[in-house]
XYZ file of C-alpha atoms in Angstrom:
307
model
C 54.593 -1.697 65.350
C 52.119 0.844 64.246
C 52.088 3.535 61.598
C 50.803 6.746 61.292
C 48.282 7.216 58.165
C 51.299 4.806 56.882
C 53.717 8.017 56.407
C 55.576 6.859 60.006
C 56.487 3.840 61.970
C 56.579 3.704 65.511
C 60.179 3.435 67.051
C 61.662 4.968 63.618
C 65.120 6.680 64.216
C 65.218 9.861 62.660
C 67.655 12.800 62.430
C 65.436 16.390 63.212
C 65.816 20.141 63.800
C 63.660 21.971 66.092
C 63.261 25.868 66.641
C 65.981 26.782 64.391
C 68.833 25.052 65.851
C 71.638 24.386 63.319
C 72.520 21.171 63.924
C 70.546 17.826 63.473
C 69.396 15.601 66.594
C 68.771 12.264 66.890
C 65.246 11.245 68.015
C 62.818 8.321 68.067
C 59.157 8.679 66.467
C 56.450 7.149 68.925
C 52.837 8.291 68.697
C 53.654 10.963 65.903
C 56.108 12.606 68.618
C 59.482 13.094 68.097
C 61.274 12.115 71.437
C 65.229 13.418 71.684
C 67.812 10.404 72.246
C 70.303 12.469 73.841
C 67.874 13.448 76.488
C 67.288 9.510 76.925
C 68.844 7.669 79.655
C 71.704 5.525 78.521
C 70.852 6.122 74.751
C 73.376 8.133 72.337
C 72.681 11.218 70.392
C 73.477 9.370 67.150
C 70.985 7.532 64.780
C 72.854 4.836 63.339
C 74.585 4.174 67.180
C 70.797 3.891 68.064
C 70.023 1.755 65.551
C 72.830 -0.461 65.924
C 71.342 -0.902 69.591
C 67.936 -1.836 68.268
C 68.714 -3.977 65.480
C 67.502 -6.924 67.159
C 63.902 -7.437 68.808
C 65.788 -7.307 72.691
C 67.723 -4.096 71.153
C 64.200 -2.303 70.008
C 62.782 -3.294 73.747
C 66.196 -1.487 75.016
C 65.828 1.382 73.285
C 62.016 1.794 73.627
C 62.525 1.909 77.534
C 65.463 4.306 77.370
C 63.696 6.569 75.664
C 60.002 6.090 77.159
C 60.452 4.170 80.546
C 60.573 6.283 83.846
C 64.165 6.915 83.866
C 64.499 8.507 80.831
C 64.676 12.876 80.502
C 63.386 12.688 76.988
C 60.869 15.291 76.466
C 58.827 14.540 73.123
C 58.311 17.443 70.769
C 55.335 17.084 67.780
C 55.738 16.015 64.625
C 54.845 18.106 62.973
C 56.918 20.951 64.306
C 60.204 19.612 63.720
C 62.213 19.686 60.337
C 63.616 15.732 59.350
C 66.774 14.905 57.646
C 68.284 12.073 56.032
C 68.767 9.759 58.798
C 72.417 9.556 57.645
C 74.228 12.416 56.738
C 77.805 11.117 55.834
C 77.892 7.345 54.688
C 81.276 5.831 53.426
C 79.407 4.086 50.854
C 76.173 4.528 48.758
C 75.895 1.561 46.746
C 72.843 1.342 44.293
C 71.329 -1.555 42.058
C 69.933 -1.527 38.827
C 67.707 -3.710 36.882
C 66.937 -5.475 40.148
C 63.345 -6.553 39.470
C 62.338 -8.484 36.494
C 59.442 -6.384 35.402
C 61.364 -3.012 35.215
C 64.670 -5.152 33.534
C 61.868 -6.147 30.824
C 60.410 -2.322 30.585
C 63.874 -0.888 29.842
C 64.375 -3.988 27.130
C 67.609 -5.776 28.999
C 67.301 -9.537 30.148
C 67.622 -10.171 34.000
C 71.033 -9.327 34.789
C 73.305 -12.328 36.021
C 74.647 -10.453 38.795
C 73.807 -7.628 40.545
C 74.548 -4.309 38.337
C 75.930 -1.793 41.057
C 76.761 2.449 40.601
C 77.302 4.668 43.420
C 76.006 7.795 44.563
C 77.466 10.359 47.014
C 76.571 12.576 50.378
C 76.026 15.402 47.879
C 72.831 13.547 46.653
C 71.668 12.834 50.018
C 68.596 14.869 51.475
C 65.554 14.763 53.828
C 62.170 13.047 53.639
C 60.595 15.902 52.568
C 63.563 18.194 51.129
C 63.101 19.319 47.434
C 64.444 17.487 44.273
C 66.282 20.194 42.521
C 66.186 19.941 38.734
C 69.466 20.676 37.529
C 70.002 22.716 34.128
C 71.876 20.073 32.772
C 68.830 17.741 32.527
C 65.536 17.719 30.931
C 64.825 14.479 31.513
C 64.319 13.493 35.456
C 63.156 10.506 36.432
C 61.820 8.713 39.726
C 62.667 5.446 41.231
C 61.133 4.519 44.487
C 63.580 1.817 46.241
C 64.270 0.262 49.562
C 67.249 1.307 51.306
C 69.452 -0.986 53.335
C 71.938 0.426 56.427
C 74.805 -1.769 57.449
C 75.688 -2.324 60.938
C 78.594 -4.299 61.155
C 81.325 -4.590 59.287
C 80.788 -7.393 56.904
C 83.538 -8.772 54.554
C 82.839 -12.542 52.746
C 79.693 -13.182 54.342
C 77.138 -16.111 53.786
C 73.699 -15.170 52.434
C 72.350 -17.042 55.268
C 73.889 -14.938 57.718
C 73.837 -11.486 55.334
C 70.896 -10.153 56.955
C 72.474 -10.155 60.553
C 74.716 -7.157 59.406
C 71.741 -4.546 58.707
C 71.230 -2.173 61.163
C 68.074 -0.706 59.688
C 65.864 -0.248 56.466
C 64.926 3.538 54.761
C 62.617 4.693 52.026
C 64.573 6.331 49.134
C 64.294 7.479 45.669
C 67.160 7.111 43.191
C 66.301 9.865 41.108
C 68.019 9.681 37.610
C 68.758 12.112 34.811
C 67.965 9.652 31.824
C 69.747 12.110 29.113
C 72.740 12.321 31.207
C 72.520 8.629 32.338
C 72.669 7.123 28.570
C 75.635 9.688 27.495
C 78.373 6.894 28.144
C 77.926 3.343 29.426
C 78.707 4.417 33.290
C 75.734 5.760 34.714
C 77.174 7.700 37.251
C 76.346 10.962 35.841
C 72.602 10.849 35.528
C 72.612 9.129 39.063
C 74.747 11.461 41.271
C 73.282 14.992 41.160
C 72.980 16.601 44.084
C 69.384 16.160 45.904
C 68.866 12.552 43.966
C 68.972 10.300 46.880
C 65.999 11.916 48.987
C 65.906 9.159 52.184
C 63.549 8.423 55.229
C 61.423 8.987 57.215
C 64.127 7.653 58.956
C 65.649 4.060 60.217
C 63.258 1.403 60.922
C 65.838 -0.919 62.951
C 66.096 -4.361 61.491
C 64.313 -6.086 64.489
C 60.934 -4.599 63.593
C 61.371 -5.726 59.721
C 60.865 -9.640 60.022
C 61.368 -9.939 55.893
C 62.503 -7.283 53.647
C 61.833 -9.571 50.896
C 57.802 -9.310 52.046
C 57.503 -5.455 51.705
C 55.124 -2.933 49.331
C 56.572 -0.144 47.616
C 54.441 2.276 45.700
C 55.721 5.596 44.002
C 53.071 8.132 43.169
C 53.950 11.565 41.567
C 51.063 14.401 42.382
C 48.876 11.300 44.114
C 48.844 9.582 40.725
C 50.324 5.677 41.525
C 53.316 5.164 39.230
C 55.116 2.053 40.630
C 53.325 -0.853 43.019
C 55.374 -4.084 43.370
C 56.629 -6.304 46.243
C 60.156 -6.727 47.293
C 59.252 -10.587 46.732
C 60.184 -9.390 43.117
C 63.744 -8.667 43.498
C 65.963 -10.755 41.190
C 68.722 -10.508 44.046
C 67.279 -10.330 47.426
C 68.434 -7.892 49.932
C 70.792 -10.979 51.973
C 72.406 -12.029 48.082
C 72.990 -8.351 47.554
C 74.967 -8.167 51.040
C 76.584 -11.528 50.434
C 77.929 -10.585 46.853
C 79.387 -7.206 47.599
C 81.492 -8.176 50.881
C 83.058 -10.402 48.265
C 84.282 -7.223 46.617
C 84.773 -4.592 49.243
C 84.227 -4.305 52.850
C 80.813 -2.821 53.912
C 81.189 -0.919 57.072
C 78.631 0.534 59.559
C 76.585 3.287 57.712
C 76.701 2.262 54.435
C 73.472 2.362 52.451
C 72.462 -0.083 49.687
C 69.422 1.338 47.185
C 67.963 -2.118 45.935
C 66.729 -1.242 42.740
C 63.206 0.099 41.508
C 60.356 -1.838 40.446
C 58.459 -1.071 36.536
C 56.953 1.875 36.226
C 59.236 4.749 35.846
C 58.468 7.642 33.881
C 60.874 7.426 30.705
C 58.733 4.065 29.981
C 55.207 5.932 30.257
C 53.957 6.479 27.263
C 54.476 9.161 26.636
C 57.332 9.738 28.642
C 56.730 11.193 32.148
C 59.985 12.917 33.425
C 59.644 15.447 36.375
C 58.754 19.019 36.316
C 58.616 21.790 38.812
C 55.724 21.801 40.972
C 55.253 17.860 41.134
C 55.262 15.999 44.014
C 56.752 12.625 44.542
C 55.970 10.029 47.224
C 57.418 6.522 47.922
C 55.968 4.400 50.496
C 57.164 1.388 52.024
C 54.766 -0.768 53.986
C 56.141 -1.290 57.204
C 58.810 1.239 56.485
C 57.333 4.214 55.872
C 56.832 7.058 52.881
C 58.917 9.905 52.027
C 57.262 13.072 50.073
C 59.687 15.692 47.983
C 58.681 18.906 46.397
C 60.382 18.958 42.925
C 61.604 22.317 42.264
C 63.762 24.068 39.325
C 67.600 24.734 40.457
C 66.876 28.931 39.201
C 64.112 28.882 41.941
C 66.721 27.516 44.330
C 68.077 30.569 46.314
C 71.987 30.167 46.441
C 73.992 30.996 49.418
C 75.799 34.282 49.395
């Protein structure tokens, strides 16, 4: 596995547009080129299906040979000539964890929770790794939360924690963008969490077979190149495996479900003075071994509305 300036990991599976095409296609990144999956021998044109094929080390090898091998018909496009979309456009569930890092719970004045705190986002929040985050007219306190996203690869119900990682298809970077003033209006957080564009995700899906340990990844959030958050996923209160096992006791997790695993300390509303996002900011979230998303921040009034 290799990285290109830390932004992309080789064999990441992506959703992309090229030369004005309306629909997103599935591809694989290798050497800063996007290799279409639809043209590769024996590989489906679907990011999630391809990630399921590659969820094991043997699967990664099969996918790589299918795309790059001598029988492949895939013709690559330079990465800087495509637009990347969210790797998943319509997951059944987007489940998010709150207060899942000790230092973040402490900075917000809470004790570590006895069980995972969960809330939801929806498809309207999903945008690509370089798409704008839109500041809504309804909020003046929009915050950043860099996080590791986990994508479920097969149906999971009442799974044991020891077996839980076998249900993961891949990993991505996400930003749990939050309108703090809307979040605290009630005891339920959805109003501050589920706004349009508030879940940028990408740069693609790194197959689970390429991530030896999801609890050994460094996550960093930068605003205008200034580091605001920096911690290891080792500091999670509830590990990825524990979270999957716990959620599976309450609901059936299905392929394509996304779990955002919580954010480290350093969020904007706890800075002194508070550091909320403003139009013109650029927010980057990087996870070593997964990649980087980089999203400009724009005001809703400056976004061209469809006629």
